[in-house]
Tab-separated table of N, CA, C and O in Angstrom:
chain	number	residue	atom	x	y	z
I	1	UNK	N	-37.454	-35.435	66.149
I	1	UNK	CA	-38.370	-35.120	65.080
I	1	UNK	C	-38.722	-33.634	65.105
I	1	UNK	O	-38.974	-33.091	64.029
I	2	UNK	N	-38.755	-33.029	66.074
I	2	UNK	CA	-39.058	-31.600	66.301
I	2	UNK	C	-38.217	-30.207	65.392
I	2	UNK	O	-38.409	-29.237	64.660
I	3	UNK	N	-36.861	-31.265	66.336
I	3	UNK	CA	-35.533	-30.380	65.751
I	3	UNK	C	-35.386	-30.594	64.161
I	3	UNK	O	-34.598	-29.760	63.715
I	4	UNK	N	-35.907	-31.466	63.148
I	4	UNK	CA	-36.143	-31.947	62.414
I	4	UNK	C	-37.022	-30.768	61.602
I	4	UNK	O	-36.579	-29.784	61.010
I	5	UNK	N	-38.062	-31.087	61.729
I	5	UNK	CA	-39.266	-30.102	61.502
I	5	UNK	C	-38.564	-28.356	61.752
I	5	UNK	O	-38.417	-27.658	60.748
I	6	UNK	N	-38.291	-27.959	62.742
I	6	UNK	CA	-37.521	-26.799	63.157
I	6	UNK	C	-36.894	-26.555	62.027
I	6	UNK	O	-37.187	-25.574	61.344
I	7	UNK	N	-35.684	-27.661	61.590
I	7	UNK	CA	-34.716	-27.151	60.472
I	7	UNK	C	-35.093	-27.006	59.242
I	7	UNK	O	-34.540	-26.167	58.530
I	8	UNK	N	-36.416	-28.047	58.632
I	8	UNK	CA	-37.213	-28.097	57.535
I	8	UNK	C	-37.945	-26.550	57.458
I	8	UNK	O	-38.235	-26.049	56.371
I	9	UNK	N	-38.185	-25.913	58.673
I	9	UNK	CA	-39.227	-24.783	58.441
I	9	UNK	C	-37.957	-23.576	58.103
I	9	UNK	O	-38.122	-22.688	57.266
I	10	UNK	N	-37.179	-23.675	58.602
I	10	UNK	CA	-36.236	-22.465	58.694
I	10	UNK	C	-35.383	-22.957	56.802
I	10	UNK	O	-35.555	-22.002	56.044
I	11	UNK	N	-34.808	-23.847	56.272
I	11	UNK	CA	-34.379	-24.259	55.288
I	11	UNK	C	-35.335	-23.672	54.124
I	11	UNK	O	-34.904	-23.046	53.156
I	12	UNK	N	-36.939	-24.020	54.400
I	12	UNK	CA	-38.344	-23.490	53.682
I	12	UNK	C	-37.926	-21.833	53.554
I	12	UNK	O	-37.480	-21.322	52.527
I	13	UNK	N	-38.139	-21.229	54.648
I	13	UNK	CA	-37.815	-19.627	55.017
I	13	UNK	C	-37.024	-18.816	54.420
I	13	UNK	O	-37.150	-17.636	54.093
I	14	UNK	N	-35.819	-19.900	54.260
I	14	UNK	CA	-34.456	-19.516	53.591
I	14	UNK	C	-34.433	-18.949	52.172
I	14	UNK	O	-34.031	-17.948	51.578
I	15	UNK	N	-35.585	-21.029	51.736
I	15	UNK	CA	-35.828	-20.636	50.448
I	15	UNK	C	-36.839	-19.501	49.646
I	15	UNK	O	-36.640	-19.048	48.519
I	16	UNK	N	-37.548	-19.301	50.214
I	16	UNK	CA	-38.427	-18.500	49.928
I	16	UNK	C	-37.680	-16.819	49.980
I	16	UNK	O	-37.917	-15.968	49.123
I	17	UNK	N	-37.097	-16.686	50.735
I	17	UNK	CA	-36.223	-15.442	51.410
I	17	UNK	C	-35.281	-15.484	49.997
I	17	UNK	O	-35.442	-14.520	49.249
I	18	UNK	N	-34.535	-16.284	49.671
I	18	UNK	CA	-34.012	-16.669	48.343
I	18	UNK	C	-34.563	-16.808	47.136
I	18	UNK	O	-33.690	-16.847	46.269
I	19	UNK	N	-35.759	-16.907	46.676
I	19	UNK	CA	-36.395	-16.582	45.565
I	19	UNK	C	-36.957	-15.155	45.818
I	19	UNK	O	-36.692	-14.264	45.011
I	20	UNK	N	-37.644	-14.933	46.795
I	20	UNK	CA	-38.170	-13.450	46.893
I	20	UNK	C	-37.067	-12.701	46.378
I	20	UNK	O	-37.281	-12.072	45.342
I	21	UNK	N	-35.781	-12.633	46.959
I	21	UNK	CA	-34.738	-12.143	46.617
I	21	UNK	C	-34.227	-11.964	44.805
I	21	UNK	O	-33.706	-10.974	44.292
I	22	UNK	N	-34.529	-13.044	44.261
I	22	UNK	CA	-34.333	-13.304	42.881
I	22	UNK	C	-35.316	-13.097	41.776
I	22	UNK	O	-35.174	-13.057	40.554
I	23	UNK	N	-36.622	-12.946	42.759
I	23	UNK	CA	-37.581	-12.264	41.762
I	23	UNK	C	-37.453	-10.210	42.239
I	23	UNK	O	-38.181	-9.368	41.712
I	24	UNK	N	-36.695	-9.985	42.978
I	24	UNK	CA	-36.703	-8.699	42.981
I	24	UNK	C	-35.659	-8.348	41.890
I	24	UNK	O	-35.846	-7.609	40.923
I	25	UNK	N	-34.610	-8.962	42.198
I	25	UNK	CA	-33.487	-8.733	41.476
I	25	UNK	C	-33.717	-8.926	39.732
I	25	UNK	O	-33.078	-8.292	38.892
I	26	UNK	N	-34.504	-9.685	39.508
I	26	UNK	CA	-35.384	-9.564	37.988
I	26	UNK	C	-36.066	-8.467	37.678
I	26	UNK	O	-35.814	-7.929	36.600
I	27	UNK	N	-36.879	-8.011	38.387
I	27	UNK	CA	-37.587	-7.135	38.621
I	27	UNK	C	-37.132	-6.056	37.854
I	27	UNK	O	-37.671	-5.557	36.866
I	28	UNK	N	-35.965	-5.711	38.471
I	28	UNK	CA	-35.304	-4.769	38.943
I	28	UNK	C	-34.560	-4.104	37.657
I	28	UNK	O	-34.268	-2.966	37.292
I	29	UNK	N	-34.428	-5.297	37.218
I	29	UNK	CA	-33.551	-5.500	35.858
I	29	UNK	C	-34.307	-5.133	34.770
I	29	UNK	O	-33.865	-4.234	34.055
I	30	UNK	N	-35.677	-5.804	34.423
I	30	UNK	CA	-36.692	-4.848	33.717
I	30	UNK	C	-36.870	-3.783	33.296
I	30	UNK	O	-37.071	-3.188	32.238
I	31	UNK	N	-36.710	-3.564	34.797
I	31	UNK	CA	-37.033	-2.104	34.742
I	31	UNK	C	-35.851	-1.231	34.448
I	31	UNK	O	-35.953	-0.087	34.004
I	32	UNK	N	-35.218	-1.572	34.602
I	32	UNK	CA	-33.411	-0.489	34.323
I	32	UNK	C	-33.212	-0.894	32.913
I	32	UNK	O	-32.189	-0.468	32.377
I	33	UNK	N	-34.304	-1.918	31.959
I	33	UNK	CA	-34.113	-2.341	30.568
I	33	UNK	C	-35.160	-1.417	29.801
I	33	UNK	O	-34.891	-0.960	28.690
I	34	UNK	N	-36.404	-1.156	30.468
I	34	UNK	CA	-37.270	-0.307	30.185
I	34	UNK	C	-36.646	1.298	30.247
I	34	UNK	O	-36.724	2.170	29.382
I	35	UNK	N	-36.127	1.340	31.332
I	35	UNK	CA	-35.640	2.841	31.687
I	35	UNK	C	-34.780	3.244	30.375
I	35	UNK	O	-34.992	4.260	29.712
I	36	UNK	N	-33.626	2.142	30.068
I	36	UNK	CA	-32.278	2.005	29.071
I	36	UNK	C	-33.196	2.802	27.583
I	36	UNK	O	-32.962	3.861	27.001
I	37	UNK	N	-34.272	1.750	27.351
I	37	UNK	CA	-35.088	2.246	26.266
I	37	UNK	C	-35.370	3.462	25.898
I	37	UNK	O	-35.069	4.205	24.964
I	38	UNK	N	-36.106	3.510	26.971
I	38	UNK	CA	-36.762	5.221	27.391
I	38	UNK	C	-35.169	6.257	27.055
I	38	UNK	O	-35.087	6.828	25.967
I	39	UNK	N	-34.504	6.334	27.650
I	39	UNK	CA	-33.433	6.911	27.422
I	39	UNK	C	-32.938	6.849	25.790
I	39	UNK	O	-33.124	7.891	25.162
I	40	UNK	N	-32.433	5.910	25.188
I	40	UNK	CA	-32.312	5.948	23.897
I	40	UNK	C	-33.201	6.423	22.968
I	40	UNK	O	-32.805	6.828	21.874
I	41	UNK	N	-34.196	6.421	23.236
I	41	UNK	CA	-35.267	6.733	22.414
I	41	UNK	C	-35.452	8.844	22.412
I	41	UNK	O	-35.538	9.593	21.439
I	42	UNK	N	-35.449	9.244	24.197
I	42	UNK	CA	-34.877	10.160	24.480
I	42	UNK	C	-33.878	10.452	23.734
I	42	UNK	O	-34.174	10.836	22.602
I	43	UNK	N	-33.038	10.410	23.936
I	43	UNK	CA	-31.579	11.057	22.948
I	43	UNK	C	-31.705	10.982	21.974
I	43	UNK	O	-31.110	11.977	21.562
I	44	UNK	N	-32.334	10.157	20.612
I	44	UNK	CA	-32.538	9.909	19.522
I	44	UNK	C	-33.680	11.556	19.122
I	44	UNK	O	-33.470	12.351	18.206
I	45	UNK	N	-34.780	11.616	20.113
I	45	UNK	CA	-35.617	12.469	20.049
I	45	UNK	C	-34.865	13.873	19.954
I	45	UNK	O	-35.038	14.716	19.073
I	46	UNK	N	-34.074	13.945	20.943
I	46	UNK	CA	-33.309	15.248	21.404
I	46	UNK	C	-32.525	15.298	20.426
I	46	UNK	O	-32.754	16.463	20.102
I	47	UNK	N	-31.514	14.824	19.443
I	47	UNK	CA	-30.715	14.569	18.036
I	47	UNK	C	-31.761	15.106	17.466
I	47	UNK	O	-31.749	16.335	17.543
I	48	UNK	N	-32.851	14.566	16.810
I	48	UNK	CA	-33.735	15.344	16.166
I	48	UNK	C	-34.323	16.382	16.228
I	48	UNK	O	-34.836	16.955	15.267
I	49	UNK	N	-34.324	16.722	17.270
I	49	UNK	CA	-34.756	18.378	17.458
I	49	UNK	C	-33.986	19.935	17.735
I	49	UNK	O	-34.267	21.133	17.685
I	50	UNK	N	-32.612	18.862	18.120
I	50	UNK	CA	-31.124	19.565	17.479
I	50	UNK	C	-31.159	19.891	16.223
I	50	UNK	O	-31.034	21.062	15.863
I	51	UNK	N	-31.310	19.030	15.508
I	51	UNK	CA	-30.784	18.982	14.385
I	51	UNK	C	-32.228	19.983	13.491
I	51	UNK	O	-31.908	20.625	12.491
I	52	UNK	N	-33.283	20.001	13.829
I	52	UNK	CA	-34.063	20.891	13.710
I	52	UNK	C	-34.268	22.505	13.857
I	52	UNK	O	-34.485	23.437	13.083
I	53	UNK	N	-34.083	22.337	15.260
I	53	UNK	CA	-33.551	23.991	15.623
I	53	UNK	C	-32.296	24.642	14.431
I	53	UNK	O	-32.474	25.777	13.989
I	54	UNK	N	-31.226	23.934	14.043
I	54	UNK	CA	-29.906	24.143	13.487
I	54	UNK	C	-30.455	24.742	11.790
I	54	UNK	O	-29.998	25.646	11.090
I	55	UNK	N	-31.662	23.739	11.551
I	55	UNK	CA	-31.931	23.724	10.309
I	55	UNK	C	-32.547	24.770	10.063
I	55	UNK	O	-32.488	25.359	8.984
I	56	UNK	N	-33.323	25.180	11.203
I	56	UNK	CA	-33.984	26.585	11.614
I	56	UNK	C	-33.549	27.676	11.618
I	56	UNK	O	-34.237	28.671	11.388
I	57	UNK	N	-32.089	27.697	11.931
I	57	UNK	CA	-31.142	28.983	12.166
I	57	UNK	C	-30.285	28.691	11.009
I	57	UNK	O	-29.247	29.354	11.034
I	58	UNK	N	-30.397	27.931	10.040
I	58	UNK	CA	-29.399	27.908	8.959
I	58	UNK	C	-29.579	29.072	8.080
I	58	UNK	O	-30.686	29.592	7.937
I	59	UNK	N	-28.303	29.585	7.364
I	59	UNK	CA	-28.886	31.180	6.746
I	59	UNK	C	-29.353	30.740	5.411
I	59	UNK	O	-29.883	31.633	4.751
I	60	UNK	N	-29.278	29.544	4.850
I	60	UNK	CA	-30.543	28.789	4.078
I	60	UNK	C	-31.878	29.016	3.954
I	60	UNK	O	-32.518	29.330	2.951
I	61	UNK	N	-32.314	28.785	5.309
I	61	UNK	CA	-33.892	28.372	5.354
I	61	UNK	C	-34.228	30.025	6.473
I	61	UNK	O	-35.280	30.136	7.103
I	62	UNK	N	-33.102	31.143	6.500
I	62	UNK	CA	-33.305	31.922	6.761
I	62	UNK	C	-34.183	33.143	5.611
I	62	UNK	O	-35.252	33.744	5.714
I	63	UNK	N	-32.977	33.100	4.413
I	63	UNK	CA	-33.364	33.456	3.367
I	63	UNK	C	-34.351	33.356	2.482
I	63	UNK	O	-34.908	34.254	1.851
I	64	UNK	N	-34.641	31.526	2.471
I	64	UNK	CA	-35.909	31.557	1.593
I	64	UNK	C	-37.253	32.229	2.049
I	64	UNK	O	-38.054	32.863	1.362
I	65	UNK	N	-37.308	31.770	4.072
I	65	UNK	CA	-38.132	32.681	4.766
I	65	UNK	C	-37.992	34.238	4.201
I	65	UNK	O	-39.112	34.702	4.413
I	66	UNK	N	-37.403	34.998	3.754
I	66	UNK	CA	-37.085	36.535	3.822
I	66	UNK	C	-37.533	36.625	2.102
I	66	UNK	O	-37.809	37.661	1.497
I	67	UNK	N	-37.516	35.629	1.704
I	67	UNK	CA	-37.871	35.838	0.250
I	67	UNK	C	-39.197	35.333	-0.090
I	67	UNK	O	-39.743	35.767	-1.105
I	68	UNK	N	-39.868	34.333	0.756
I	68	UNK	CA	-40.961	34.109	0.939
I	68	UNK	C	-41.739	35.152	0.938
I	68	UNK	O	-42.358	35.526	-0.058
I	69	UNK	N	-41.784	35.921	2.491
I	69	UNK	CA	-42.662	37.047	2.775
I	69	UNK	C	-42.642	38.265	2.031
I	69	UNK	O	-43.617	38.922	1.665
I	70	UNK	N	-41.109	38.561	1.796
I	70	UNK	CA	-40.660	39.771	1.257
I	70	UNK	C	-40.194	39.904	-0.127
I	70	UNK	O	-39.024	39.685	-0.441
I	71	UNK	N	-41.156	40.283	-1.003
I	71	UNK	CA	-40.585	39.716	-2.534
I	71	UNK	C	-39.798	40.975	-3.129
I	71	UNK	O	-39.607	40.937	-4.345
I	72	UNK	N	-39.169	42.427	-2.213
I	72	UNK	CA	-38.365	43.100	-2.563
I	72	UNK	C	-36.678	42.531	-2.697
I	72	UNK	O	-35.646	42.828	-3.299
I	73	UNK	N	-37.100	41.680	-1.862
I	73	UNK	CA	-35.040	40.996	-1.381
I	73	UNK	C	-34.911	40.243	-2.574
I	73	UNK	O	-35.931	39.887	-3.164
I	74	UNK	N	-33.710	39.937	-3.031
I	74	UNK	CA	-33.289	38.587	-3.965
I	74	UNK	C	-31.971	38.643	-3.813
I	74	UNK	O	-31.230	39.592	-3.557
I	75	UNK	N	-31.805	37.734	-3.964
I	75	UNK	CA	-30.662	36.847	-4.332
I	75	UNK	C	-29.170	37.477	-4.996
I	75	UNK	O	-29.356	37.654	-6.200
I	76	UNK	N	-28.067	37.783	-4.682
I	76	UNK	CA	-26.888	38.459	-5.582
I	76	UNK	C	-26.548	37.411	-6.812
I	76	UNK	O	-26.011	36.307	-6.722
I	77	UNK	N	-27.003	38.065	-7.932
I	77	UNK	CA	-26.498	37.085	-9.010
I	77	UNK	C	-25.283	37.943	-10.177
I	77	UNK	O	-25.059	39.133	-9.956
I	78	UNK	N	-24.854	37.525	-10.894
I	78	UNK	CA	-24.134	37.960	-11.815
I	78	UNK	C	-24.112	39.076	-12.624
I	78	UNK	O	-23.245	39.728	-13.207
I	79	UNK	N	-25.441	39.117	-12.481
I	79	UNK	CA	-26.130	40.564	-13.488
I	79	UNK	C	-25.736	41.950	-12.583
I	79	UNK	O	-25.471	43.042	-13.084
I	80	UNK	N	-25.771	41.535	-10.637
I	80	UNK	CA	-26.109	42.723	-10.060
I	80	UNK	C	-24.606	42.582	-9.268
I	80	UNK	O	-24.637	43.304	-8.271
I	81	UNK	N	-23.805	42.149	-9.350
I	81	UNK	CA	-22.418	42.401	-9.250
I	81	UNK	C	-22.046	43.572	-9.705
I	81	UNK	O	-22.549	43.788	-10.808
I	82	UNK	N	-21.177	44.671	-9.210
I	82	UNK	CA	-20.518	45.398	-10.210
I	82	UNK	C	-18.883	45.489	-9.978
I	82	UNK	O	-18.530	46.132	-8.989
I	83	UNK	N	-17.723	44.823	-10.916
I	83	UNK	CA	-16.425	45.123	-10.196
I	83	UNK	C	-16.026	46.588	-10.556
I	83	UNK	O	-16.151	47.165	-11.636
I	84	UNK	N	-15.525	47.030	-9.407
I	84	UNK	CA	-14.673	48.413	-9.762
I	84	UNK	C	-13.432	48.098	-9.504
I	84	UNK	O	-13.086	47.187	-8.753
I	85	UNK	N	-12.608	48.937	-10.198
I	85	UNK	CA	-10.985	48.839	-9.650
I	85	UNK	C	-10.633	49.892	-8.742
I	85	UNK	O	-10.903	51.082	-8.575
I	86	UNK	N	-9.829	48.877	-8.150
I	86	UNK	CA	-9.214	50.076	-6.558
I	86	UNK	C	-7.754	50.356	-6.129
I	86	UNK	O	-7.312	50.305	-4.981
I	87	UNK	N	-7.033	50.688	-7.361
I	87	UNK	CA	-5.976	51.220	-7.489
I	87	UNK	C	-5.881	52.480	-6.925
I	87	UNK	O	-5.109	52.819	-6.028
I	88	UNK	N	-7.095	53.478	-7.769
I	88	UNK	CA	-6.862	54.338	-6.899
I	88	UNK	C	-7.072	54.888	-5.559
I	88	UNK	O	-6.449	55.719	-4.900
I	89	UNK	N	-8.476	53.960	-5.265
I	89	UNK	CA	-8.971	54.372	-3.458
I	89	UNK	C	-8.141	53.903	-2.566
I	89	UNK	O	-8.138	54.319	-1.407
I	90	UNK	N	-7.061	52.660	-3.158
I	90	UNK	CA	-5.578	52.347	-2.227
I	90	UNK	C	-4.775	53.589	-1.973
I	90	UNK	O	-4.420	54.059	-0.893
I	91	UNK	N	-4.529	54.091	-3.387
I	91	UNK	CA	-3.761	55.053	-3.177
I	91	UNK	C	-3.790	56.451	-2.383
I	91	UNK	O	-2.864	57.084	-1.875
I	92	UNK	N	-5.213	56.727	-2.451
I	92	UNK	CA	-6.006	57.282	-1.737
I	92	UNK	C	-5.885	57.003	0.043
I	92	UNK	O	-5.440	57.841	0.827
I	93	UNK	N	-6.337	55.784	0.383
I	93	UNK	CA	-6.041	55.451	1.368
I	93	UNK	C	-4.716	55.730	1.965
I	93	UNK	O	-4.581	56.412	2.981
I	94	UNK	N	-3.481	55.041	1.135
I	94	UNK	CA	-2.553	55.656	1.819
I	94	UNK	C	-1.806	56.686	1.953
I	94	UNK	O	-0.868	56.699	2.751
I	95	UNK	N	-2.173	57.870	1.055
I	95	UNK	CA	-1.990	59.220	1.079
I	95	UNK	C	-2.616	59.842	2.846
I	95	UNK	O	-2.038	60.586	3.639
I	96	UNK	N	-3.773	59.267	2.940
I	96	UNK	CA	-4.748	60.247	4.148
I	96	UNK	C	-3.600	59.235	5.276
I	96	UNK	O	-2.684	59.910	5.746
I	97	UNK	N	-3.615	58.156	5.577
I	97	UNK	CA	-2.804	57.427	6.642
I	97	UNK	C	-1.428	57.818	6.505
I	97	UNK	O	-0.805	57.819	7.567
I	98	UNK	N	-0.989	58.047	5.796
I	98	UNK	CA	0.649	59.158	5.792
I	98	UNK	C	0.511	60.486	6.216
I	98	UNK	O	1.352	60.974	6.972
I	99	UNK	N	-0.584	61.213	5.762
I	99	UNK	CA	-0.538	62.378	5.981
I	99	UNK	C	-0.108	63.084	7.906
I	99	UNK	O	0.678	64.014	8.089
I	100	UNK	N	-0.820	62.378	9.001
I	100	UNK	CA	-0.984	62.162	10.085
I	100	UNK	C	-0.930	61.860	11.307
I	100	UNK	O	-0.798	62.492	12.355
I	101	UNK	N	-1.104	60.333	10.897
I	101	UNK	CA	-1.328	59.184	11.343
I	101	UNK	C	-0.547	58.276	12.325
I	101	UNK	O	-1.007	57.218	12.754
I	102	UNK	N	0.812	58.829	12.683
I	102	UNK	CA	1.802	58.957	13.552
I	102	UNK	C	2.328	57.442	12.877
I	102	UNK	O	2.448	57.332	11.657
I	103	UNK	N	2.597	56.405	13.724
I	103	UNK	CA	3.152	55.113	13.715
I	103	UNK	C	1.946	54.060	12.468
I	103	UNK	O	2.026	53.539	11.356
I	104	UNK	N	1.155	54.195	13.320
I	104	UNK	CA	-0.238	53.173	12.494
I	104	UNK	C	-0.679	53.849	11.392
I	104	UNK	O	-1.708	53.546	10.788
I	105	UNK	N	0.166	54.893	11.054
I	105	UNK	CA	-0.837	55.320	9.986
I	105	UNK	C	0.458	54.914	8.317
I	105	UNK	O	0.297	54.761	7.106
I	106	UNK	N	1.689	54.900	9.329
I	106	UNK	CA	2.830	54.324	8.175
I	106	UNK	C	3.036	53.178	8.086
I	106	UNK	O	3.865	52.821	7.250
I	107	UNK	N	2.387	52.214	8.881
I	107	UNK	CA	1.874	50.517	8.967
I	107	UNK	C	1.152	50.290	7.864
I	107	UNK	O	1.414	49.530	6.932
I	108	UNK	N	-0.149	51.276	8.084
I	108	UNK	CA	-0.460	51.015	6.981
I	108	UNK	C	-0.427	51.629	5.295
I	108	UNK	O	-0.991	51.256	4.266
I	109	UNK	N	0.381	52.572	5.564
I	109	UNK	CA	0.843	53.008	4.354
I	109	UNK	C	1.651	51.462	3.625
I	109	UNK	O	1.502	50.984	2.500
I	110	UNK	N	2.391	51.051	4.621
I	110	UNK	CA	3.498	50.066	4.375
I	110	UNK	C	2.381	48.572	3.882
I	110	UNK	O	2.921	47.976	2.950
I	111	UNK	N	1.212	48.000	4.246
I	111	UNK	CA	0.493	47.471	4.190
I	111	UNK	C	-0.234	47.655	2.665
I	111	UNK	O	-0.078	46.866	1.733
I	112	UNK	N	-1.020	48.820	2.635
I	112	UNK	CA	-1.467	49.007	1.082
I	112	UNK	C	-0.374	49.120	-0.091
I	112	UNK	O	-0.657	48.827	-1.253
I	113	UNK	N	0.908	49.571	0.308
I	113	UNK	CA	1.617	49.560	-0.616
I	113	UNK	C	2.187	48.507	-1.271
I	113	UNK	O	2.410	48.413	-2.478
I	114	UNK	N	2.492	47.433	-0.083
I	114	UNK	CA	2.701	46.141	-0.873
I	114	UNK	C	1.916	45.167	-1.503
I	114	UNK	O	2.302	44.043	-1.824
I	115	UNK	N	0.392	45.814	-1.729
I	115	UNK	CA	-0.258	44.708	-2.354
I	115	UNK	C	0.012	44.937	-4.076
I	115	UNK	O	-0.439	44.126	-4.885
């Protein structure tokens, strides 16, 4: 009856040693489900404040800032375009790069001339 009792207490021990075990291991799990969260939620945060900074440095929301404060700047529109023709400042160009200019300067003679 002893040896009996003996094996009943140690079998008890076991079990208990075996649930302790299985409520850690739950535990445990929680918490690495909580952590998982925390993290996604993290990165989701950090995406957004990427994507903020970017919106910040865009030459968009650079400009309207510069036109905001500064009401001398505007905008290049159609009116303040002016085309000139550059037939002759080519030609120009490659007159002074011939004149000189050793190797690179008949590169680019050879360069403006074929446009």
């Amino acid at each position: 009856m002893a040896n009996f009792i003996k094996g009943m207490a140690v079998v008890t021990i076991m079990a208990l040693l075996y649930i302790h075990l299985q409520m850690n291991i739950y535990a445990l799990a929680y918490q690495g489900k909580k952590r998982e969260v925390r993290i996604e939620k993290l990165a989701e945060h950090n995406a957004i404040v990427k994507n903020d900074i970017l919106r910040l440095k865009s030459s968009n929301n650079i400009g309207r800032e510069l036109l905001g404060k500064e009401n001398q700047y505007q905008f290049a529109s159609r009116s303040n375009v002016v085309e000139v023709e550059s037939k002759g400042a080519v030609e120009t160009l490659a007159s002074r790069f011939q004149e000189g200019q050793g190797f690179f300067g008949k590169v680019m003679t050879l360069a403006f001339s074929n446009r």
